[in-house]
XYZ file of C-alpha atoms in Angstrom:
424
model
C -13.543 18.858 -26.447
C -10.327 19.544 -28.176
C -10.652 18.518 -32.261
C -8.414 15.352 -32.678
C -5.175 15.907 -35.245
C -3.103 13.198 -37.013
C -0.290 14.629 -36.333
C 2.753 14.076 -33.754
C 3.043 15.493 -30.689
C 5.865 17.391 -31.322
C 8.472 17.474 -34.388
C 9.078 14.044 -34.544
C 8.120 13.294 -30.964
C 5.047 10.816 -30.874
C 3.750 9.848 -27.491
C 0.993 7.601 -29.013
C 2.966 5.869 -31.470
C 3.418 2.186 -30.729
C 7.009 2.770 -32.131
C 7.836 5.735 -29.730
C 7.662 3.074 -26.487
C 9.886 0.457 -28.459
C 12.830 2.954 -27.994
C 15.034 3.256 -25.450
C 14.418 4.671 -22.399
C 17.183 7.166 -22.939
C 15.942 7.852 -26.409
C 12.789 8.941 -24.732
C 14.434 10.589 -21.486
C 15.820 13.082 -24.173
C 12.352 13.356 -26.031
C 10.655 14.385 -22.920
C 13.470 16.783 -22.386
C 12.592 18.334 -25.785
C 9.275 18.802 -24.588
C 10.112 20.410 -21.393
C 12.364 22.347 -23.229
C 10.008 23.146 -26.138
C 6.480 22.568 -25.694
C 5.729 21.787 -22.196
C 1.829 20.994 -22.387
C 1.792 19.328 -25.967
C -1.449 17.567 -27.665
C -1.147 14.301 -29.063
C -3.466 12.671 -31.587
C -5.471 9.037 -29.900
C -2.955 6.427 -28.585
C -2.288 3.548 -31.156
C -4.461 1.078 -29.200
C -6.760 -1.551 -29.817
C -8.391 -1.868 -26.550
C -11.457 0.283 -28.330
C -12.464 -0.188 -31.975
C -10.998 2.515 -34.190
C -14.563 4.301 -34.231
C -14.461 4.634 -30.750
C -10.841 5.615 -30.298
C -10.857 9.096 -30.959
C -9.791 10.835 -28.334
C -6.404 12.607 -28.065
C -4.493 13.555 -24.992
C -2.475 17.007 -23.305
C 0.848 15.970 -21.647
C 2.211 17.814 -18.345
C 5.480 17.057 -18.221
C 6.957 19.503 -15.813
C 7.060 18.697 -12.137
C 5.170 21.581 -11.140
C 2.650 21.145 -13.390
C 2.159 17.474 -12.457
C 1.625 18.237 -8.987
C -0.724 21.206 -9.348
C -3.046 18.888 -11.285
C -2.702 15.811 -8.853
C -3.794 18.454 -5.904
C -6.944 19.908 -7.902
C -8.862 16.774 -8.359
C -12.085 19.245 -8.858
C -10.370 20.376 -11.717
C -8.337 17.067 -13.461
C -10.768 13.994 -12.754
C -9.634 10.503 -12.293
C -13.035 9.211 -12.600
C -13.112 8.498 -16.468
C -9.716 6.551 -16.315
C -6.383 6.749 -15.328
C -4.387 6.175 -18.783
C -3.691 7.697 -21.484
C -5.179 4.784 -23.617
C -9.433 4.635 -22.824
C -10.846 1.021 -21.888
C -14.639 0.744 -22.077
C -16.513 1.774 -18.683
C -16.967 -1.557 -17.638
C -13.452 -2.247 -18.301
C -12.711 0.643 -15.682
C -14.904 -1.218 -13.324
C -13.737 -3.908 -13.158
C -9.483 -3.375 -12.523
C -9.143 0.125 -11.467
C -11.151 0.366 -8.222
C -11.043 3.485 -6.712
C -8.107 5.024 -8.208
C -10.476 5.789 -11.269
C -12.663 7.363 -8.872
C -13.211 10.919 -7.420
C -14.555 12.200 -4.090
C -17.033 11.456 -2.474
C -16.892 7.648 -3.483
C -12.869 7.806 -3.739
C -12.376 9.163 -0.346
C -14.990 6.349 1.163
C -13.131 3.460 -0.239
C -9.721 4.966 0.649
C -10.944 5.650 4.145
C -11.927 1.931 4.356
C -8.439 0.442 2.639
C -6.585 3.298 5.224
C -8.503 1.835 8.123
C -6.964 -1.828 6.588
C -3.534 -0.582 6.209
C -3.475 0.401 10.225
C -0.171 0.684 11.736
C -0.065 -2.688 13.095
C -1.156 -4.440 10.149
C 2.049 -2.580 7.875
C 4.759 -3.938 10.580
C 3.692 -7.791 10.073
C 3.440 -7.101 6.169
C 7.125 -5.077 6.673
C 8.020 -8.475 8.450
C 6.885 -11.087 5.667
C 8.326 -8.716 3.257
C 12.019 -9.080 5.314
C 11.894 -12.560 5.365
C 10.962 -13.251 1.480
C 13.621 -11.049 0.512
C 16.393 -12.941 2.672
C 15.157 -16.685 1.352
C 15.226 -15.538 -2.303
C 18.658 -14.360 -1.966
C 19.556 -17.769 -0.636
C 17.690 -19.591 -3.319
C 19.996 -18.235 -5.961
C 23.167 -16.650 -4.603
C 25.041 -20.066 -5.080
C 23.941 -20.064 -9.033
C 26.791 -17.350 -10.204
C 24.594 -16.383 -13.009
C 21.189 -16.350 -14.411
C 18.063 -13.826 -15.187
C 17.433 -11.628 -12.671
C 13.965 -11.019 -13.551
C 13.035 -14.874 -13.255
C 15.138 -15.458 -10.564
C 14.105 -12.841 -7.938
C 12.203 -9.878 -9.383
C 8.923 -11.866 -10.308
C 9.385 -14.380 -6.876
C 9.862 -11.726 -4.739
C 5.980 -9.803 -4.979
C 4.542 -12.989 -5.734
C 5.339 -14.205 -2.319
C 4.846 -11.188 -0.925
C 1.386 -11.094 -2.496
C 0.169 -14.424 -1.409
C 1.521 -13.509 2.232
C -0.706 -10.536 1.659
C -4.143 -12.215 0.638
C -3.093 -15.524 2.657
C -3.091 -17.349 -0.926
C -2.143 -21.050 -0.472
C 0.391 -22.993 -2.115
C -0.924 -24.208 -5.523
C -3.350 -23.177 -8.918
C -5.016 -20.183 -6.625
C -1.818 -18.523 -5.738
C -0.369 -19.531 -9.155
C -3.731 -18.441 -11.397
C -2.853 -14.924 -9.192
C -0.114 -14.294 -9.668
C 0.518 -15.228 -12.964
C -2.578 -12.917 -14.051
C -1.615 -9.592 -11.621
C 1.950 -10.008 -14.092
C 0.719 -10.005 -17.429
C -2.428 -7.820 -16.433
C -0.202 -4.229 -17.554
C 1.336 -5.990 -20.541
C -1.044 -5.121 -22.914
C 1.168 -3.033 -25.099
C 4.252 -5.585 -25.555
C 3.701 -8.245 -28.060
C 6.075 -10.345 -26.542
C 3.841 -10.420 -23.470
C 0.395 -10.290 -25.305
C 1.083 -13.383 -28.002
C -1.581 -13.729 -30.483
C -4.015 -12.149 -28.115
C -5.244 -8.810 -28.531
C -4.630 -5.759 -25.965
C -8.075 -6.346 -24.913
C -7.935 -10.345 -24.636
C -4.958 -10.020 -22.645
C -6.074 -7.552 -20.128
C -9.985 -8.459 -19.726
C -8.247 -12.258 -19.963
C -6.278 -11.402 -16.152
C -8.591 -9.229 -15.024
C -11.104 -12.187 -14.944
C -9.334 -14.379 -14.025
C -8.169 -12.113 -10.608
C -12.019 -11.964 -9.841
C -12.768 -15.389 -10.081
C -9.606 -15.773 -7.489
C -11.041 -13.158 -5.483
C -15.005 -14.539 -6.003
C -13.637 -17.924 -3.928
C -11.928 -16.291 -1.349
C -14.309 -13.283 -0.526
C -16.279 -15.639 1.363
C -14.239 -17.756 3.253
C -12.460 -14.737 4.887
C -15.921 -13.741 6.095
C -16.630 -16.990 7.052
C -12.945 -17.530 8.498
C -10.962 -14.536 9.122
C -7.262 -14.713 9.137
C -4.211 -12.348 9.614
C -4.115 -11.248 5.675
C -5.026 -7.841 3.213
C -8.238 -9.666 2.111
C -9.409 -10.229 5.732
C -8.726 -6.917 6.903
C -10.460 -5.473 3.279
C -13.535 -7.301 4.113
C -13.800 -6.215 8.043
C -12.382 -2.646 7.530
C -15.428 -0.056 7.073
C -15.212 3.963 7.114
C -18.237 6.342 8.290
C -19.860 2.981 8.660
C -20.031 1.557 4.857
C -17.850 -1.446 4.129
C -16.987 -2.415 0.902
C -19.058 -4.795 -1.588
C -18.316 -7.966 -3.251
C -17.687 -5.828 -6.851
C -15.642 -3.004 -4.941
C -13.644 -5.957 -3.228
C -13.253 -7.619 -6.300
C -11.677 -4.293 -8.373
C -9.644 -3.834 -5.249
C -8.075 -7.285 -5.449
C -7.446 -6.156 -8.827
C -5.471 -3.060 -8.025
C -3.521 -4.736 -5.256
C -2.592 -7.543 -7.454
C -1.094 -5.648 -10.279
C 0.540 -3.079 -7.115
C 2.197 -5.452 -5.643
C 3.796 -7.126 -8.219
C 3.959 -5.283 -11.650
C 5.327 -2.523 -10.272
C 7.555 -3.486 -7.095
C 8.926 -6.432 -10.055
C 9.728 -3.582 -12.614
C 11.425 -1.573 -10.089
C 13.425 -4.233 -8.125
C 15.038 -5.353 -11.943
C 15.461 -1.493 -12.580
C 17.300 -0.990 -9.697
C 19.537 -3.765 -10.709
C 20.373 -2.675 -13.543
C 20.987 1.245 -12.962
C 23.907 -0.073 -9.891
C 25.076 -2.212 -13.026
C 25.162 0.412 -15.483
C 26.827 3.238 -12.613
C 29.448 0.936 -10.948
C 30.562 4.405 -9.068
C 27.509 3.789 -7.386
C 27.293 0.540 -6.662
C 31.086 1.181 -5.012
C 29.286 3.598 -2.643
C 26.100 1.490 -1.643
C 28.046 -1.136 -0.931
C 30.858 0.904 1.210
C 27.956 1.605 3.450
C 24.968 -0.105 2.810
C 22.905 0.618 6.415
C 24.148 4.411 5.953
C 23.221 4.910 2.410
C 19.987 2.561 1.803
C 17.310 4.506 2.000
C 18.748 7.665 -0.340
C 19.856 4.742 -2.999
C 16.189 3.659 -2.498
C 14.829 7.160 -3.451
C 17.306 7.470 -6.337
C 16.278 4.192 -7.637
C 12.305 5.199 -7.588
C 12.999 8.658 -9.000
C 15.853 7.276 -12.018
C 13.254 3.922 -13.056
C 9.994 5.560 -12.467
C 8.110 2.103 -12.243
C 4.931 4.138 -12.974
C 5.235 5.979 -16.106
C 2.203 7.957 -16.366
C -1.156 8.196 -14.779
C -4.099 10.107 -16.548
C -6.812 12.439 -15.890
C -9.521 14.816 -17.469
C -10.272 18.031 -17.317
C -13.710 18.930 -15.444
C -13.714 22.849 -17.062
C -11.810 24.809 -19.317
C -8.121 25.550 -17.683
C -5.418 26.712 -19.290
C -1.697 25.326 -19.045
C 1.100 27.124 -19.900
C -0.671 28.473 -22.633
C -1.876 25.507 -23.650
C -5.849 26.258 -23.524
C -7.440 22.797 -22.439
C -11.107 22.220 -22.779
C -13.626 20.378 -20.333
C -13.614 16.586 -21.351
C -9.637 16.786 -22.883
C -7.852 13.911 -21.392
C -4.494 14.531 -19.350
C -1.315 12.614 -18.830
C 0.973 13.103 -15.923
C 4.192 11.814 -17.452
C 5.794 11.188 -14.334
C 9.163 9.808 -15.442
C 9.258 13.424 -17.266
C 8.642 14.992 -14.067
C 11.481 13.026 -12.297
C 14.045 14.360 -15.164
C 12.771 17.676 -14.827
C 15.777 19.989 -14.915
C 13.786 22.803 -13.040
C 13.885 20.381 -9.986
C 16.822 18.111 -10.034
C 20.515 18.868 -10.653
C 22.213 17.089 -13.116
C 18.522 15.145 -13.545
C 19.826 12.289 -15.989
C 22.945 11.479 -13.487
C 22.163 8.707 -10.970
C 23.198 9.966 -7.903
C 22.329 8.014 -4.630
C 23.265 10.896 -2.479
C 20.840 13.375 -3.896
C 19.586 15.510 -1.484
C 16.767 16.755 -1.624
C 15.043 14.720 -4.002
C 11.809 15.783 -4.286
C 10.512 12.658 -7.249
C 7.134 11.644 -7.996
C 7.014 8.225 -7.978
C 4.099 7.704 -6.383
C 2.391 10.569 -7.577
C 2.240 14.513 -7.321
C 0.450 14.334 -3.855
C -3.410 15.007 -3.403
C -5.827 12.489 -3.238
C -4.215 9.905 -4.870
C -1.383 9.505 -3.563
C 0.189 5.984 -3.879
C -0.917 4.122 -0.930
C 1.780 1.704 -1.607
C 4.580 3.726 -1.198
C 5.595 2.740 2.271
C 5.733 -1.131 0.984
C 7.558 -0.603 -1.726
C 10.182 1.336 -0.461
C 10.469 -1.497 2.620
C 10.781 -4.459 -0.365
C 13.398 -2.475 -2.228
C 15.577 -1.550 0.860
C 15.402 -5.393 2.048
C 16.106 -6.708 -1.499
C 18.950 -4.979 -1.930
C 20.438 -4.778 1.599
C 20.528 -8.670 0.886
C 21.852 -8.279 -2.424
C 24.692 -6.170 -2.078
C 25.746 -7.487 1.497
C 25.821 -11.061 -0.152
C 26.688 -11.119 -3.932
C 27.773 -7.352 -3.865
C 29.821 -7.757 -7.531
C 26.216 -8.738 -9.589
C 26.168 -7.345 -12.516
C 23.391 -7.346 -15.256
C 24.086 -4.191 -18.068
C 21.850 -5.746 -20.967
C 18.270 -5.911 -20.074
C 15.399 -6.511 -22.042
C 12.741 -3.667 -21.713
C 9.529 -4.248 -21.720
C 7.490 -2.201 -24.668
C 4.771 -0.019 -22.598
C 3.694 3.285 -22.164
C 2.410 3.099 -18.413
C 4.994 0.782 -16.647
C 8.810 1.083 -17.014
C 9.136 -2.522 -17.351
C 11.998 -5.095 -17.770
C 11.530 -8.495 -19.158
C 14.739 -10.059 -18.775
C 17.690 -8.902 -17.249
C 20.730 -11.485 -17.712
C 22.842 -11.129 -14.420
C 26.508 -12.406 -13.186
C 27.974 -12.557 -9.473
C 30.459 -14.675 -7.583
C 28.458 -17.318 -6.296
C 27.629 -17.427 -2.796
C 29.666 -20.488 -0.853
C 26.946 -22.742 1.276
């Protein structure tokens, strides 16, 4: 294993420095370019974390942060392992366990368990959760169109997957749906104090990670007892070369869905928000033809926020990276909003364009095996949030947001928005 340094990563580029995710995110769009630029596979010294005591922490990290090298590592999964964690800071094994599921798995466990969720997200299964997702969008819009202003993120970007979720997991009305919820959205907080409190990153996260089992311990069995049209139902009937999932592995999935379907589609609606705020030349040509331009805005929008940051790996043998000579047992991140900037790929990469074409991002991943089941949804929640946005309050505007201080989600935590209101 690679001998740990105190030093940054690069000049005075610090990827584990608490203060290096407090910037802005075009303070580090332009330290990631430096790194493209300058030292494409750098080592970093152990994240500033405290979900391990400082004895245990010792572990630093290799960064890809070119496209190509992203996705040559995604598609060599004998090679970069998912199976000791999947960011750049380590949790405890039982920490893994318990919230990662099989994303922190590799073959042949990983392909089981995505053979069963594949055989749960079935064709006809996507079109009634494309159908809830349609409807949600439209009755949020109404909820606050008339209000002229208010916070984005409160108003619609935290609702929205939260209803979406419970329509998943057919979560009632009440403390079940609301313990849920409210756990899957602080679950990735860990890193932002004004998320965590006066709990510790560990607190915090083992806090809603516990909490999301005991949700999932009381419904596990009453979908086997009482099936229903809902994720969990189809998760507990869906098997693959005969093996269904257990209790734990339903559990950890619950987990994973939870924090997919709202951390990240949240993050992303608010971003999306906010970039057609910030490029008004944009917004001028969504709006001149929303049915005609939706679904290349929608790519833009997933390559320019990146809701998904990073995801990690380590190495399985000795490989070396441009130069870089990485040992068996090094840990490596795939800085995917580097990836999405990378100037090798994309022209004029820090320009939001909405007619890009082609644009070949990594949102949900450099392909392989673990490639973001969730793609499909999310790209059907943002096209029906903001068909409904921009058809109905097309002048919102929200320029100022407040950005949430992590290292594996691109987050907002308030984004203060304005629009005509909406006449009833």
């Amino acid at each position: 294993m690679t001998a740990p340094t105190t030093a940054p990563t690069h000049g005075d580029i610090d990827l584990s420095a608490r203060s290096f995710w407090a910037k802005h995110p075009d303070e580090r769009d332009q330290a990631f370019a430096v790194l493209r630029r300058e030292n494409p596979v750098p080592w970093s010294r152990p994240a500033e974390s405290d979900l391990l005591p400082p004895e245990l922490n010792t572990h630093g990290f290799w960064s890809l942060t070119k496209q190509e090298d992203i996705r040559m590592a995604s598609r060599h999964p004998e090679i970069f392992s998912s199976a000791q964690g999947i960011t750049m800071e380590d949790f405890a094994p039982e920490a893994r366990e318990v919230a990662q599921s099989f994303i922190a798995m590799d073959a042949p466990r990983h392909a089981q368990l995505r053979g069963i969720t594949m055989d749960a997200f079935k064709p006809k299964n996507m079109r009634r959760l494309e159908s809830w997702i349609r409807g949600h969008a439209r009755d949020l819009v109404t909820e606050m169109s008339h209000l002229g202003e208010g916070d984005f993120v409160e108003l619609v970007s935290v609702k929205l997957p939260a209803r979406i979720f419970g329509s998943f997991f057919g979560l009632p009305e009440g403390e079940i749906r609301d313990q849920a919820t409210n756990a899957a959205q602080r679950l990735l907080g860990w890193t932002d104090p004004r998320v965590r409190g006066d709990q510790s990153e560990l607190e915090l996260f083992m806090g809603a990670v516990m909490d999301l089992h005991a949700v999932a311990a009381q419904l596990i069995p009453q979908r086997r007892a009482e099936p229903g049209e809902d994720l969990l139902t189809w998760m507990v009937q869906a098997e693959f070369d005969g093996k269904k999932m257990t209790d734990d592995e339903l559990k950890a999935f619950f987990v994973l869905l939870a924090v997919a379907s709202n951390d990240t589609t949240r993050h992303a609606s608010a971003q999306a928000i906010y970039a057609f705020s910030r490029f008004p030349d944009q917004k001028a040509l969504l709006v001149e033809d929303i049915e005609g331009r939706i679904d290349p805005a929608v790519e833009e929008v997933l390559r320019w926020s990146s809701p998904l940051l990073h995801m990690r790996r380590t190495a399985t043998q000795d490989v070396t990276v441009r130069g870089s000579e990485i040992k068996a047992g090094d840990k490596v991140v795939l800085w995917y909003i580097s990836g999405n900037r990378d100037e090798d790929v994309f022209t004029d990469p820090f320009t939001f364009d909405i007619a890009r074409n082609p644009n070949p991002h990594i949102a949900f991943g450099g392909g392989g095996p673990h490639f973001c089941l969730g793609g499909a949804l999310a790209r059907t929640m943002l096209r029906s949030l903001l068909t409904e946005v921009y058809t109905r309050i097309p002048d919102i505007c929200a320029p100022q947001p407040e950005f949430q201080i992590a290292n594996f989600i691109n987050g907002i935590n308030r984004l203060p928005a304005t629009w005509t209101p909406e006449k009833r």
